[in-house]
PDB file of C-alpha atoms and ligand atoms in Angstrom:
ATOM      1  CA  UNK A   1       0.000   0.000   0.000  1.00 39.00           C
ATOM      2  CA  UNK A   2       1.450   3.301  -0.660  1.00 38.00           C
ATOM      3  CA  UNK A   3       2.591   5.675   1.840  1.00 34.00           C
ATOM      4  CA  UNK A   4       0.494   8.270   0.625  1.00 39.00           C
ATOM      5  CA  UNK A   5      -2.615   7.249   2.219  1.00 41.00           C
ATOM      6  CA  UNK A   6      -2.063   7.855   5.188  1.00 40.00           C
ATOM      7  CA  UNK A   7      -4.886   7.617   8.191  1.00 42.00           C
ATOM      8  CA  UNK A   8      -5.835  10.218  10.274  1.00 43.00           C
ATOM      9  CA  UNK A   9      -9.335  11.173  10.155  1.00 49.00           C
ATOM     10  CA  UNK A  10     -11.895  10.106  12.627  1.00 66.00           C
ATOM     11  CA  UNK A  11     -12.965   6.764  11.689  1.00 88.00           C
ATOM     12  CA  UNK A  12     -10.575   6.565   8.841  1.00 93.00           C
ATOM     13  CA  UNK A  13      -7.905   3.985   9.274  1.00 96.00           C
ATOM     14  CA  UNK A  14      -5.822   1.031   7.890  1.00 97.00           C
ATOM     15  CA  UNK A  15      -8.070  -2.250   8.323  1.00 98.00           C
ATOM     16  CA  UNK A  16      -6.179  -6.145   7.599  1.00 98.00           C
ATOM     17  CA  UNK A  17      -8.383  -8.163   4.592  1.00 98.00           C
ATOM     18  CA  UNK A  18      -8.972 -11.369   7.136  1.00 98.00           C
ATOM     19  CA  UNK A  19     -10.915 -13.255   4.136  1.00 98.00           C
ATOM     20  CA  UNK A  20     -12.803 -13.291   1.054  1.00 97.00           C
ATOM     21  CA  UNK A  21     -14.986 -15.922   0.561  1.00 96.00           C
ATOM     22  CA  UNK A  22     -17.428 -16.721  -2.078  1.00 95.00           C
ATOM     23  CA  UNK A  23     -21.171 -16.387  -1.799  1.00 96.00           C
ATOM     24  CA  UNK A  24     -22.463 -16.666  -5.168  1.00 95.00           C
ATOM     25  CA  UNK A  25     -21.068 -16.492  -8.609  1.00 92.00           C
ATOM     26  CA  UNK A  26     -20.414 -12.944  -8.894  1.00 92.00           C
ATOM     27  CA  UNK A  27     -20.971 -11.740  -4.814  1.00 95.00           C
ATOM     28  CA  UNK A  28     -18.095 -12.098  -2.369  1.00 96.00           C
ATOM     29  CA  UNK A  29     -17.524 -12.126   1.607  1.00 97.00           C
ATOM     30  CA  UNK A  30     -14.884  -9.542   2.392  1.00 98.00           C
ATOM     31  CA  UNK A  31     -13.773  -9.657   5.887  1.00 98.00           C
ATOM     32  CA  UNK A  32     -11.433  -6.967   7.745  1.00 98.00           C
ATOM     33  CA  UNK A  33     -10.300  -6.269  10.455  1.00 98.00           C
ATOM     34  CA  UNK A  34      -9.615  -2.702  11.658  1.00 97.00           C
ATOM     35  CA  UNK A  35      -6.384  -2.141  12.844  1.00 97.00           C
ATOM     36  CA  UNK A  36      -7.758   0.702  15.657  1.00 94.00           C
ATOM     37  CA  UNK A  37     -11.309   0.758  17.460  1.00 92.00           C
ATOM     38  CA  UNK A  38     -13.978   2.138  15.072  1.00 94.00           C
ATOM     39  CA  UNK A  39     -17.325   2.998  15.676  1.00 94.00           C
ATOM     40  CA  UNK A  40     -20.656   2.753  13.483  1.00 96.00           C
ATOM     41  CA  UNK A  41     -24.145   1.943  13.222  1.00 97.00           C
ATOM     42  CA  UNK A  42     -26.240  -0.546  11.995  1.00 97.00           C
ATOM     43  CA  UNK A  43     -27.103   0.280   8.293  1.00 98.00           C
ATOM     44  CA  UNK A  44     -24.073   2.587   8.011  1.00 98.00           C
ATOM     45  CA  UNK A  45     -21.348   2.323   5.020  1.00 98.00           C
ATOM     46  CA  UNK A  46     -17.798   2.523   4.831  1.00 98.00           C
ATOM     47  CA  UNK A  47     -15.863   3.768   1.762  1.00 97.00           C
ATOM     48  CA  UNK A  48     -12.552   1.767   0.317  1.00 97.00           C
ATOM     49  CA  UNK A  49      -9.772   4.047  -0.520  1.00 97.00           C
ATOM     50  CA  UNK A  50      -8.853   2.508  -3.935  1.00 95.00           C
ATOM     51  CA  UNK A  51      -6.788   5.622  -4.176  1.00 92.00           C
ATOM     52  CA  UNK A  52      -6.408   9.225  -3.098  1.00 88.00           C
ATOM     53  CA  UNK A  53      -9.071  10.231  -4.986  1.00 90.00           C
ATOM     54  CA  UNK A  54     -10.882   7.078  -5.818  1.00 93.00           C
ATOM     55  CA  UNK A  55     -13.000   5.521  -2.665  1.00 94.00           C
ATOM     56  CA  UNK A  56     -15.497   3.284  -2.865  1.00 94.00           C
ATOM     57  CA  UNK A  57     -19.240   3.018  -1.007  1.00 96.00           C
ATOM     58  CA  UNK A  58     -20.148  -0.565   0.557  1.00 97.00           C
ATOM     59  CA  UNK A  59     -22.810  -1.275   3.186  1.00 98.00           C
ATOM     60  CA  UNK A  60     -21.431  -3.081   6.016  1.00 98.00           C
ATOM     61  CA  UNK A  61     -22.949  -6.438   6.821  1.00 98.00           C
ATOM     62  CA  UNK A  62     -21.863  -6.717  10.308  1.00 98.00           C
ATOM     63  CA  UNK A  63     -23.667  -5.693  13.194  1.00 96.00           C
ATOM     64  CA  UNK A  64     -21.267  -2.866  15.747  1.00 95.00           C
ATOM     65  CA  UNK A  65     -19.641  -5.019  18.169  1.00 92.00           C
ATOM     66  CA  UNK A  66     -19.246  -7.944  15.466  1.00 95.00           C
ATOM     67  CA  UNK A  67     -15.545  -9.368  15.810  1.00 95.00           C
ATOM     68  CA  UNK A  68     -15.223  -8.048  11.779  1.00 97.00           C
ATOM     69  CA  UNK A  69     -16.563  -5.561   9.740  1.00 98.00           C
ATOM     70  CA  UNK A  70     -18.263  -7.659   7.119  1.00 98.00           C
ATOM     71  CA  UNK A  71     -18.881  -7.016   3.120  1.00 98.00           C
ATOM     72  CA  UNK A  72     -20.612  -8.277   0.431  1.00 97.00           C
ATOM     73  CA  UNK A  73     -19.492  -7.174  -2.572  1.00 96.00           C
ATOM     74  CA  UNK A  74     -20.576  -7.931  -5.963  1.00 89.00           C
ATOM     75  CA  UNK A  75     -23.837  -8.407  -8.226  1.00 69.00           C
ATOM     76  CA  UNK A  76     -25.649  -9.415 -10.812  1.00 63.00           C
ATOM     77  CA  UNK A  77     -23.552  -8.556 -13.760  1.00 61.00           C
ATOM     78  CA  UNK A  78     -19.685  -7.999 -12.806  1.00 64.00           C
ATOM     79  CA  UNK A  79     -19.010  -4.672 -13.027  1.00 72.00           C
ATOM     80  CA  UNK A  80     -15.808  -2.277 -12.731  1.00 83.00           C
ATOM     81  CA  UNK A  81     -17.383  -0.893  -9.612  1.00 85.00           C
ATOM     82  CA  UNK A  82     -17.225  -4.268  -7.618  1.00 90.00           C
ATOM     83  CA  UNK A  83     -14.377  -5.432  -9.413  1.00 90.00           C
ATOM     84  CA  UNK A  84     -11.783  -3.002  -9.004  1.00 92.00           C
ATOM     85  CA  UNK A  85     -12.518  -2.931  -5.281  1.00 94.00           C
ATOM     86  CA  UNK A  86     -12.209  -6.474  -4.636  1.00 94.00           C
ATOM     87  CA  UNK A  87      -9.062  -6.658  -6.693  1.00 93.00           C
ATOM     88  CA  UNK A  88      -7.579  -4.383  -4.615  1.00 96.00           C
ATOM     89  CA  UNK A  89      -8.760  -6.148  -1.725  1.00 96.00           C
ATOM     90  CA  UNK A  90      -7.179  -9.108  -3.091  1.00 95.00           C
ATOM     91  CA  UNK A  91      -4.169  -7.536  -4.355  1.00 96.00           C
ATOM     92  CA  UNK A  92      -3.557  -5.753  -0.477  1.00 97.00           C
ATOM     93  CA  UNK A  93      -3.144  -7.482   2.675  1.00 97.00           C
ATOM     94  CA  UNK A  94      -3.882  -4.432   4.138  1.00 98.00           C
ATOM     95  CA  UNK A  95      -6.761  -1.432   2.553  1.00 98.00           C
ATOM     96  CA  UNK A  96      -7.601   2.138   4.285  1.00 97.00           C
ATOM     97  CA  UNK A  97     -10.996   2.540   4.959  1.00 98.00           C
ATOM     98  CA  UNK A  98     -13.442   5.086   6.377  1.00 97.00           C
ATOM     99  CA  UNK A  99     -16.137   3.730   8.380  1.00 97.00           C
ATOM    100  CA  UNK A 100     -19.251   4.785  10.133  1.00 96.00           C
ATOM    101  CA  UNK A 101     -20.908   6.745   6.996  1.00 97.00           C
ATOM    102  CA  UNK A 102     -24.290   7.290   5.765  1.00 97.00           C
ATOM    103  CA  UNK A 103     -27.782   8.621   7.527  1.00 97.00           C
ATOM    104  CA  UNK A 104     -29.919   5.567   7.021  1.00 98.00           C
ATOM    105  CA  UNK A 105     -28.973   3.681   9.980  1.00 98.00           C
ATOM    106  CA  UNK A 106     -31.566   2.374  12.397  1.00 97.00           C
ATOM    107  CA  UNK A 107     -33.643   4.512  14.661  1.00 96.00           C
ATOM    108  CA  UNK A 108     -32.982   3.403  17.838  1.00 92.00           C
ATOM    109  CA  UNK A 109     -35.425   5.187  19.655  1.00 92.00           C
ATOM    110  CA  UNK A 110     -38.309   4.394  17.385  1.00 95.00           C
ATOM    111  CA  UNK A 111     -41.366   2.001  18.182  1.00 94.00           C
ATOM    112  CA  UNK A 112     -42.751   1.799  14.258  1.00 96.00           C
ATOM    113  CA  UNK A 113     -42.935  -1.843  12.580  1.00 97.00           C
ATOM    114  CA  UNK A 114     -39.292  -1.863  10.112  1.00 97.00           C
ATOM    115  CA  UNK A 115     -39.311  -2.805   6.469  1.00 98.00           C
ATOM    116  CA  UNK A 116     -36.288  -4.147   5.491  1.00 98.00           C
ATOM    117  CA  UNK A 117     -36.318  -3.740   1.358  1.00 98.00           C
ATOM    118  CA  UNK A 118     -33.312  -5.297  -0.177  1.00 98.00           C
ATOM    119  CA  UNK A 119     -32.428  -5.475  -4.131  1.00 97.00           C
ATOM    120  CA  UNK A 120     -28.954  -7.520  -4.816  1.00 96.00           C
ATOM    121  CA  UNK A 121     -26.489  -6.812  -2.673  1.00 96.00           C
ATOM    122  CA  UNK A 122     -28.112  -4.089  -0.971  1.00 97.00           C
ATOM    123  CA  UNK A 123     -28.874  -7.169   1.301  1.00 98.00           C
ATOM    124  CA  UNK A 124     -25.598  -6.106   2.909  1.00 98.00           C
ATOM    125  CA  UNK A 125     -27.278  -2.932   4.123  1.00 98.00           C
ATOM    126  CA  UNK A 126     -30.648  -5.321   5.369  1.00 98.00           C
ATOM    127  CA  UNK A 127     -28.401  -7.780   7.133  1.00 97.00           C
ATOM    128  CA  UNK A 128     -26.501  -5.540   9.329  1.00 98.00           C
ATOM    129  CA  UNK A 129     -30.002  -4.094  10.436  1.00 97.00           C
ATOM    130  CA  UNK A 130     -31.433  -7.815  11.298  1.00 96.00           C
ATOM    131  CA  UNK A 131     -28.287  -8.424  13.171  1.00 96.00           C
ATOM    132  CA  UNK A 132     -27.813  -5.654  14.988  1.00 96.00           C
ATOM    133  CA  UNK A 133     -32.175  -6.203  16.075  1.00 95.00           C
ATOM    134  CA  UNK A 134     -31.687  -9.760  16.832  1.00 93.00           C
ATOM    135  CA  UNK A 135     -28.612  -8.788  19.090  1.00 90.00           C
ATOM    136  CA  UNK A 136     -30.956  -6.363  20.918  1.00 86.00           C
ATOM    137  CA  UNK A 137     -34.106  -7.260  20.624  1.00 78.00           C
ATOM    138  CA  UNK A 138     -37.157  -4.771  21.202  1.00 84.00           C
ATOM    139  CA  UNK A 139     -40.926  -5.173  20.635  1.00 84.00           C
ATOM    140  CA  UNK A 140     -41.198  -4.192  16.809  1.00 91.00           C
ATOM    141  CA  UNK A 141     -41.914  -6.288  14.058  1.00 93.00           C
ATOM    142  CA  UNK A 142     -39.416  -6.835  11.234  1.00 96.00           C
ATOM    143  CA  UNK A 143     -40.514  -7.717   7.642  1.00 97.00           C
ATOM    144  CA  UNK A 144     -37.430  -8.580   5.318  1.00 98.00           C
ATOM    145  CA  UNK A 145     -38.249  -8.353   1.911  1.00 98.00           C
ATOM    146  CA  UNK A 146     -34.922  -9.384  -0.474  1.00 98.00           C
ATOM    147  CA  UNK A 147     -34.991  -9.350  -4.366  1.00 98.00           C
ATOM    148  CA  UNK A 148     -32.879 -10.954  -6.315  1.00 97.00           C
ATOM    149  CA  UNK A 149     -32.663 -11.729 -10.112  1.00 96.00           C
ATOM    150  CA  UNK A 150     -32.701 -15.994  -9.756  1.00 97.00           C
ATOM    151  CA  UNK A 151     -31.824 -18.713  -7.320  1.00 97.00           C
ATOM    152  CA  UNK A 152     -28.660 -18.608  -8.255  1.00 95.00           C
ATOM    153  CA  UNK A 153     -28.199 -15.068  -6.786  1.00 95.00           C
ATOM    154  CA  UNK A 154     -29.505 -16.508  -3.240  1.00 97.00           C
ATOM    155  CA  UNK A 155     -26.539 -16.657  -0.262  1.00 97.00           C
ATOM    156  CA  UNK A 156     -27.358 -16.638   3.108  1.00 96.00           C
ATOM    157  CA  UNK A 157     -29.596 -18.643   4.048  1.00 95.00           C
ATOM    158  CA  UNK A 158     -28.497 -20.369   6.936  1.00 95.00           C
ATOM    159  CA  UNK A 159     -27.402 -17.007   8.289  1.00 94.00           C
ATOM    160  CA  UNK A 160     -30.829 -16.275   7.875  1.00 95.00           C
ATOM    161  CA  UNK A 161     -32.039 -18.958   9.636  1.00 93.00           C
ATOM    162  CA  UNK A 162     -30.251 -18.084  12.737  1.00 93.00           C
ATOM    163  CA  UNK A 163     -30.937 -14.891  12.901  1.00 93.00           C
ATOM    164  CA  UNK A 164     -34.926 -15.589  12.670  1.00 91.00           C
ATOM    165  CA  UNK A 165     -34.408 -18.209  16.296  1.00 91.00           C
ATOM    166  CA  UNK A 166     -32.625 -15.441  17.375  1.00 89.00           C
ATOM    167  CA  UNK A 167     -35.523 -13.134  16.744  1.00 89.00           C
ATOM    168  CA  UNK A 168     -38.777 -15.351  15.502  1.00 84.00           C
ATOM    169  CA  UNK A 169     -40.145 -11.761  15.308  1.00 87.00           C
ATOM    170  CA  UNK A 170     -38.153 -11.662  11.726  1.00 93.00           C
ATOM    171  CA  UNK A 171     -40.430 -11.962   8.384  1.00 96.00           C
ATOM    172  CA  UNK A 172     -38.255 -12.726   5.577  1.00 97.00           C
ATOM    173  CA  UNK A 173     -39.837 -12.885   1.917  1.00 97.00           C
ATOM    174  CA  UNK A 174     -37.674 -13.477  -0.554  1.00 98.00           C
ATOM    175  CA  UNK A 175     -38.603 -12.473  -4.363  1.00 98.00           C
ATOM    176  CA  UNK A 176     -37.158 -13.946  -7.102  1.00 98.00           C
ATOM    177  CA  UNK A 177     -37.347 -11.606 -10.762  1.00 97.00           C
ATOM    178  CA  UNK A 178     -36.658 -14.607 -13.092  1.00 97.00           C
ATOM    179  CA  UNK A 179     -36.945 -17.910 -11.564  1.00 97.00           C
ATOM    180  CA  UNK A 180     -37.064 -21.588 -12.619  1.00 97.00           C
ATOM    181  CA  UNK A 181     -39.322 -23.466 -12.889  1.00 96.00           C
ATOM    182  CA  UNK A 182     -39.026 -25.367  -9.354  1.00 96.00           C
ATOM    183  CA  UNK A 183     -39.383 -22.116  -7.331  1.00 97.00           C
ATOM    184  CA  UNK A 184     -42.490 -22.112  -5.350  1.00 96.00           C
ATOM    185  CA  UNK A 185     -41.911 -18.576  -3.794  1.00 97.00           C
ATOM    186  CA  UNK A 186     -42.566 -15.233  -4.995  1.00 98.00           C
ATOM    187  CA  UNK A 187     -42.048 -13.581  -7.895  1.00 98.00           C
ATOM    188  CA  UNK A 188     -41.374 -10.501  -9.886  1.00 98.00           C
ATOM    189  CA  UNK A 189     -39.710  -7.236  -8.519  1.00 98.00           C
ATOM    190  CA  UNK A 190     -39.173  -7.199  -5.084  1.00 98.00           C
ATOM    191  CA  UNK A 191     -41.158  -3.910  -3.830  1.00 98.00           C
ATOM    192  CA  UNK A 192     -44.117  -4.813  -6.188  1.00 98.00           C
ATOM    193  CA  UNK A 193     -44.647  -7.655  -3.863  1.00 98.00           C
ATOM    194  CA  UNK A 194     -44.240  -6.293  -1.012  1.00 98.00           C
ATOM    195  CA  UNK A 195     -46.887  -3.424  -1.895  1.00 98.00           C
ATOM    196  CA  UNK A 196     -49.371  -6.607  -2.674  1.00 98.00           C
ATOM    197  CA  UNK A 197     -48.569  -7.710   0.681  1.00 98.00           C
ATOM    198  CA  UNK A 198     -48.958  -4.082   2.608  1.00 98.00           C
ATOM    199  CA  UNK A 199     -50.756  -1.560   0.242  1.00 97.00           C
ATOM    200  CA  UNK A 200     -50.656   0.832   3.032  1.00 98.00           C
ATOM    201  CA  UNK A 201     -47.521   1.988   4.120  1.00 98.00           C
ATOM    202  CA  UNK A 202     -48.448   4.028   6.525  1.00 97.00           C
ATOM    203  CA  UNK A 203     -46.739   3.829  10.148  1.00 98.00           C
ATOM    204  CA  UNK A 204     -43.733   1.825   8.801  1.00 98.00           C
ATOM    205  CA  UNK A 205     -39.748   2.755   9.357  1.00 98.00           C
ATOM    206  CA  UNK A 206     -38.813   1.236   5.820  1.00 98.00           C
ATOM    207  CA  UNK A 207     -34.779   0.856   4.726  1.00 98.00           C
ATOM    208  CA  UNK A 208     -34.274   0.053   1.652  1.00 98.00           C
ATOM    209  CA  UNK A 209     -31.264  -0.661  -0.239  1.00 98.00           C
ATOM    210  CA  UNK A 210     -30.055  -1.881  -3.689  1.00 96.00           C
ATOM    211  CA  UNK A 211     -29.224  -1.337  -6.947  1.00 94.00           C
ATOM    212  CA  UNK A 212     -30.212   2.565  -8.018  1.00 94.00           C
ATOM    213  CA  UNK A 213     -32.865   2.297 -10.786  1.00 94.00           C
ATOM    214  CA  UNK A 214     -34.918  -0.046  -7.685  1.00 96.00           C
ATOM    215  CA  UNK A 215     -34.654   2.528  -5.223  1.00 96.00           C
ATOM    216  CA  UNK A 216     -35.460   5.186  -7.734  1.00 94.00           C
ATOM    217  CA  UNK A 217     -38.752   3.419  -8.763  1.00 93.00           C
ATOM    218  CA  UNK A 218     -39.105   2.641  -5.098  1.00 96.00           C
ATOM    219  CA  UNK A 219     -38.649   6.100  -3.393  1.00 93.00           C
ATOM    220  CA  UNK A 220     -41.639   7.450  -5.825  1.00 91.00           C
ATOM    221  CA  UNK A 221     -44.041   4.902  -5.489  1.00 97.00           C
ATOM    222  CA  UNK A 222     -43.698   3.941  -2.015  1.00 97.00           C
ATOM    223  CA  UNK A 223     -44.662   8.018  -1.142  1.00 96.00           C
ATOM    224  CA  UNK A 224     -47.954   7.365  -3.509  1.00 96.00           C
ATOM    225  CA  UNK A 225     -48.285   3.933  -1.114  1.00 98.00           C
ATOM    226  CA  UNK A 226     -48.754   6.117   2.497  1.00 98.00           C
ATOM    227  CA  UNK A 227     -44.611   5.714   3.393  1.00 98.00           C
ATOM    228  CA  UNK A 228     -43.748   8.905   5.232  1.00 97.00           C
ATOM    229  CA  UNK A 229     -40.897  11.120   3.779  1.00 96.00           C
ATOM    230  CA  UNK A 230     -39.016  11.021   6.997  1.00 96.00           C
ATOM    231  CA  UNK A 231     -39.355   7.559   7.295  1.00 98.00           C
ATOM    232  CA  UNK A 232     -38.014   6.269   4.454  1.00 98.00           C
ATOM    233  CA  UNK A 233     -34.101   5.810   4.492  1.00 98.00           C
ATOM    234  CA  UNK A 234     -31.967   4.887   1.948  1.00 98.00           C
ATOM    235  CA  UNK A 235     -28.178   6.362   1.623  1.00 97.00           C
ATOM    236  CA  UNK A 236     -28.759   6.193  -2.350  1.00 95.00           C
ATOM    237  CA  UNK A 237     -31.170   8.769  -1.849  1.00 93.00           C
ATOM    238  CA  UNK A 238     -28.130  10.953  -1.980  1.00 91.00           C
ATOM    239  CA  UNK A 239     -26.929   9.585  -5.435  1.00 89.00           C
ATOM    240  CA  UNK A 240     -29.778   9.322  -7.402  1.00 87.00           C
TER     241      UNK A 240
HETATM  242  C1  FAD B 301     -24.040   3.773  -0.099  1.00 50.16           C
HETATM  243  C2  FAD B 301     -23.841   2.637  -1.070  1.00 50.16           C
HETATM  244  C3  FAD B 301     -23.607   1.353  -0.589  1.00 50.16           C
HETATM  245  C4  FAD B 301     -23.393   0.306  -1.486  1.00 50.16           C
HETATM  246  N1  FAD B 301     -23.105  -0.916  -0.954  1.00 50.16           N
HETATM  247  C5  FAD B 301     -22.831  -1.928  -1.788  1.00 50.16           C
HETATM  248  C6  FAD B 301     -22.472  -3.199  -1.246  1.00 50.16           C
HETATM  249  O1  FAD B 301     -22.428  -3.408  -0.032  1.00 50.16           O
HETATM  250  N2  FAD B 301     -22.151  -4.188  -2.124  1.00 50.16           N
HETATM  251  C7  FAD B 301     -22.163  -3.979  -3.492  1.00 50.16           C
HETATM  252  O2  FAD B 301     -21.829  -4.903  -4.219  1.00 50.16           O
HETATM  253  N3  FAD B 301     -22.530  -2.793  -4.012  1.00 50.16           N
HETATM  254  C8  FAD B 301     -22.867  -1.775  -3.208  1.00 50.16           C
HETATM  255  N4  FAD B 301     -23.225  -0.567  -3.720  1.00 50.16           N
HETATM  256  C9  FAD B 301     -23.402  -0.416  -5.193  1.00 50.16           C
HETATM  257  C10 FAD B 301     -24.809  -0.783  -5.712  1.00 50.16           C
HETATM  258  O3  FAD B 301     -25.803  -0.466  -4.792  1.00 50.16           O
HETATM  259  C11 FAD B 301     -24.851  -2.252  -6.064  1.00 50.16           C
HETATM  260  O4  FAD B 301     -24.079  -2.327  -7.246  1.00 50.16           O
HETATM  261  C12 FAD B 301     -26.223  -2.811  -6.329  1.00 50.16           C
HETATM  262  O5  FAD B 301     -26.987  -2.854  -5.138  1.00 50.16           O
HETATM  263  C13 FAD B 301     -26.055  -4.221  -6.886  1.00 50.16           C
HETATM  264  O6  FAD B 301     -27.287  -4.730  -7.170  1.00 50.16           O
HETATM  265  P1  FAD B 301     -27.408  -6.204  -7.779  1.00 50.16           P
HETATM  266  O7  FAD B 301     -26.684  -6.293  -9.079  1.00 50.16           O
HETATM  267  O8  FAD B 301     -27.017  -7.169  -6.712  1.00 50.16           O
HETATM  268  O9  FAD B 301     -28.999  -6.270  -7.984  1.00 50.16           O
HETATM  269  P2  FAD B 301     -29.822  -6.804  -9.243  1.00 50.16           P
HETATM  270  O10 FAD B 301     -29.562  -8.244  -9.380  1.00 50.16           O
HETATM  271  O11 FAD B 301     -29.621  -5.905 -10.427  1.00 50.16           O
HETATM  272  O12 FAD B 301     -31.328  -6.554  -8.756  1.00 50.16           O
HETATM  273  C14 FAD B 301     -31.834  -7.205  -7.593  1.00 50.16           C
HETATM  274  C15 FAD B 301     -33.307  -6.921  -7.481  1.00 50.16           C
HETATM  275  O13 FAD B 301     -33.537  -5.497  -7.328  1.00 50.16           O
HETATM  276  C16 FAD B 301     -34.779  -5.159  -7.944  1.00 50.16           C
HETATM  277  N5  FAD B 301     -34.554  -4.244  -9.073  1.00 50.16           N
HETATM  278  C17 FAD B 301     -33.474  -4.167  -9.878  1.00 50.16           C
HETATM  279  N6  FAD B 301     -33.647  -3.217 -10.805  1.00 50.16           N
HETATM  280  C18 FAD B 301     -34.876  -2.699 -10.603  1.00 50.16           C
HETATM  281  C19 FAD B 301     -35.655  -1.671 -11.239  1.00 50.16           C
HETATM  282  N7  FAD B 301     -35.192  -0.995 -12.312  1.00 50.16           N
HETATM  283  N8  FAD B 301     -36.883  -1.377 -10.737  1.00 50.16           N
HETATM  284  C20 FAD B 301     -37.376  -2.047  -9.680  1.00 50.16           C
HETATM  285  N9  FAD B 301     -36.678  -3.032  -9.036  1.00 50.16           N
HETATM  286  C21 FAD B 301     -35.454  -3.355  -9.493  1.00 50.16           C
HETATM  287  C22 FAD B 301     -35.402  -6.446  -8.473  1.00 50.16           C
HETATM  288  O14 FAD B 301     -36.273  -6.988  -7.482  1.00 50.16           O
HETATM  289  C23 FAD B 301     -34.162  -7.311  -8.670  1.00 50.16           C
HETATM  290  O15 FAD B 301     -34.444  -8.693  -8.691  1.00 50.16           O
HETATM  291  C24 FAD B 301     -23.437   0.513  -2.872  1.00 50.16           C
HETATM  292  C25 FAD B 301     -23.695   1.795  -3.356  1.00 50.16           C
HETATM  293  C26 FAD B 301     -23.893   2.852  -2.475  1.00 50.16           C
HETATM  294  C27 FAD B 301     -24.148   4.222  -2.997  1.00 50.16           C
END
């Protein structure tokens, strides 16, 4: 790693790539290991400093307190924005990374029912929420709603499993866009079935994360559904 990035802002520091492991075809595990104490919140992102000037958004799957900061990088199709980052990752025992990022973290001190809308990957962002709520759990009701394009896009499922004995509060529907012909769940795009499911959205907290033309369509039409404006959090809100 070059001496040039060096770390010195709050929450910005060197962090040791433990492992990457793979999930699905195109999604990978990443997990590091900060090399000083750093502090965030569930549903917060960190940024990978591919360079100077080149850094690099990913949800963190972990829950705070977690022995790693987890990531799931990756996607449908392989792009340059997963795959430069996880080459470096691979190519770098050791990355800089600032942590603790973003606005669409969990409310702590709120009593609604959660919606958890994943598209992809943005699962990353759903999973750190569902940990850090089955760590701690409290009296509201979690629905997880995942899309993905296929089965073979699915990871996680005995993860998933665990967390819902750890919290048998925890809904998860998963969505599948273009299945086969064996899969008995649901199907089509992921918040169109979740608006069959709860036209009203009304008195929710909903998170959402995924890929940007989903929470585009999703930020629009979820307002028309009853979702209040200052309960709807998504960090791509900011991008798009
Ligand atoms: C703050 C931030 C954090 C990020 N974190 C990560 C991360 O942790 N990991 C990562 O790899 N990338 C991350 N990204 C980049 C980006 O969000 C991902 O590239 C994206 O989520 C990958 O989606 P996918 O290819 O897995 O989903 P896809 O397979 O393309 O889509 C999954 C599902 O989303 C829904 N969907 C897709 N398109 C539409 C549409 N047009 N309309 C309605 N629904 C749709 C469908 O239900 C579909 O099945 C992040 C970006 C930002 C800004």
């Amino acid at each position: 790693m070059s001496e040039q990035f060096s770390a010195h802002a709050s929450n910005k520091v060197l962090a040791d790539v433990i492992s990457i492991d793979t999930l699905t075809a195109g999604v990978r595990r990443v997990r590091l290991k900060p090399q000083e104490a750093v502090h965030y919140l569930p549903g917060q992102y960190l940024q990978i400093f591919l360079s100077d000037s080149d850094k690099r958004p990913f949800s963190i799957a972990s829950a705070p307190g977690d022995e790693y900061i987890e990531l799931q990088i990756g996607g449908n199709v392989t792009d340059a924005y997963a795959g430069q980052a996880l080459t470096h990752l691979q190519d770098n025992p050791t990355v800089l990374i600032q942590v603790g990022l973003g606005e669409a973290y969990l409310r702590p001190d709120s009593n609604r029912p959660v919606i958890l809308l994943a598209g992809g990957t943005g699962f990353s962002y759903a999973c750190s929420i569902a940990k850090a709520m089955a760590q701690q759990p409290d009296g509201r009701a979690v629905k997880l709603y995942w899309g993905l394009r296929n089965e073979a896009a699915l990871y996680y499922q005995q993860e998933l499993a665990e967390l819902q004995e750890l919290r048998p509060g925890l809904q998860l529907v998963t969505v599948l866009q273009e299945p086969g012909q064996d899969w008995t769940g649901r199907t089509g795009l992921v918040h169109e079935a979740l608006l069959a499911d709860i036209p009203s959205l009304a008195g929710y907290d909903i998170y959402i994360a995924g890929p940007f033309p989903m929470v585009k369509a999703v930020r629009d039409v979820f307002l028309t559904a009853g979702a209040e404006r200052g309960h709807m959090y998504a960090d791509a809100f900011a991008w798009i």
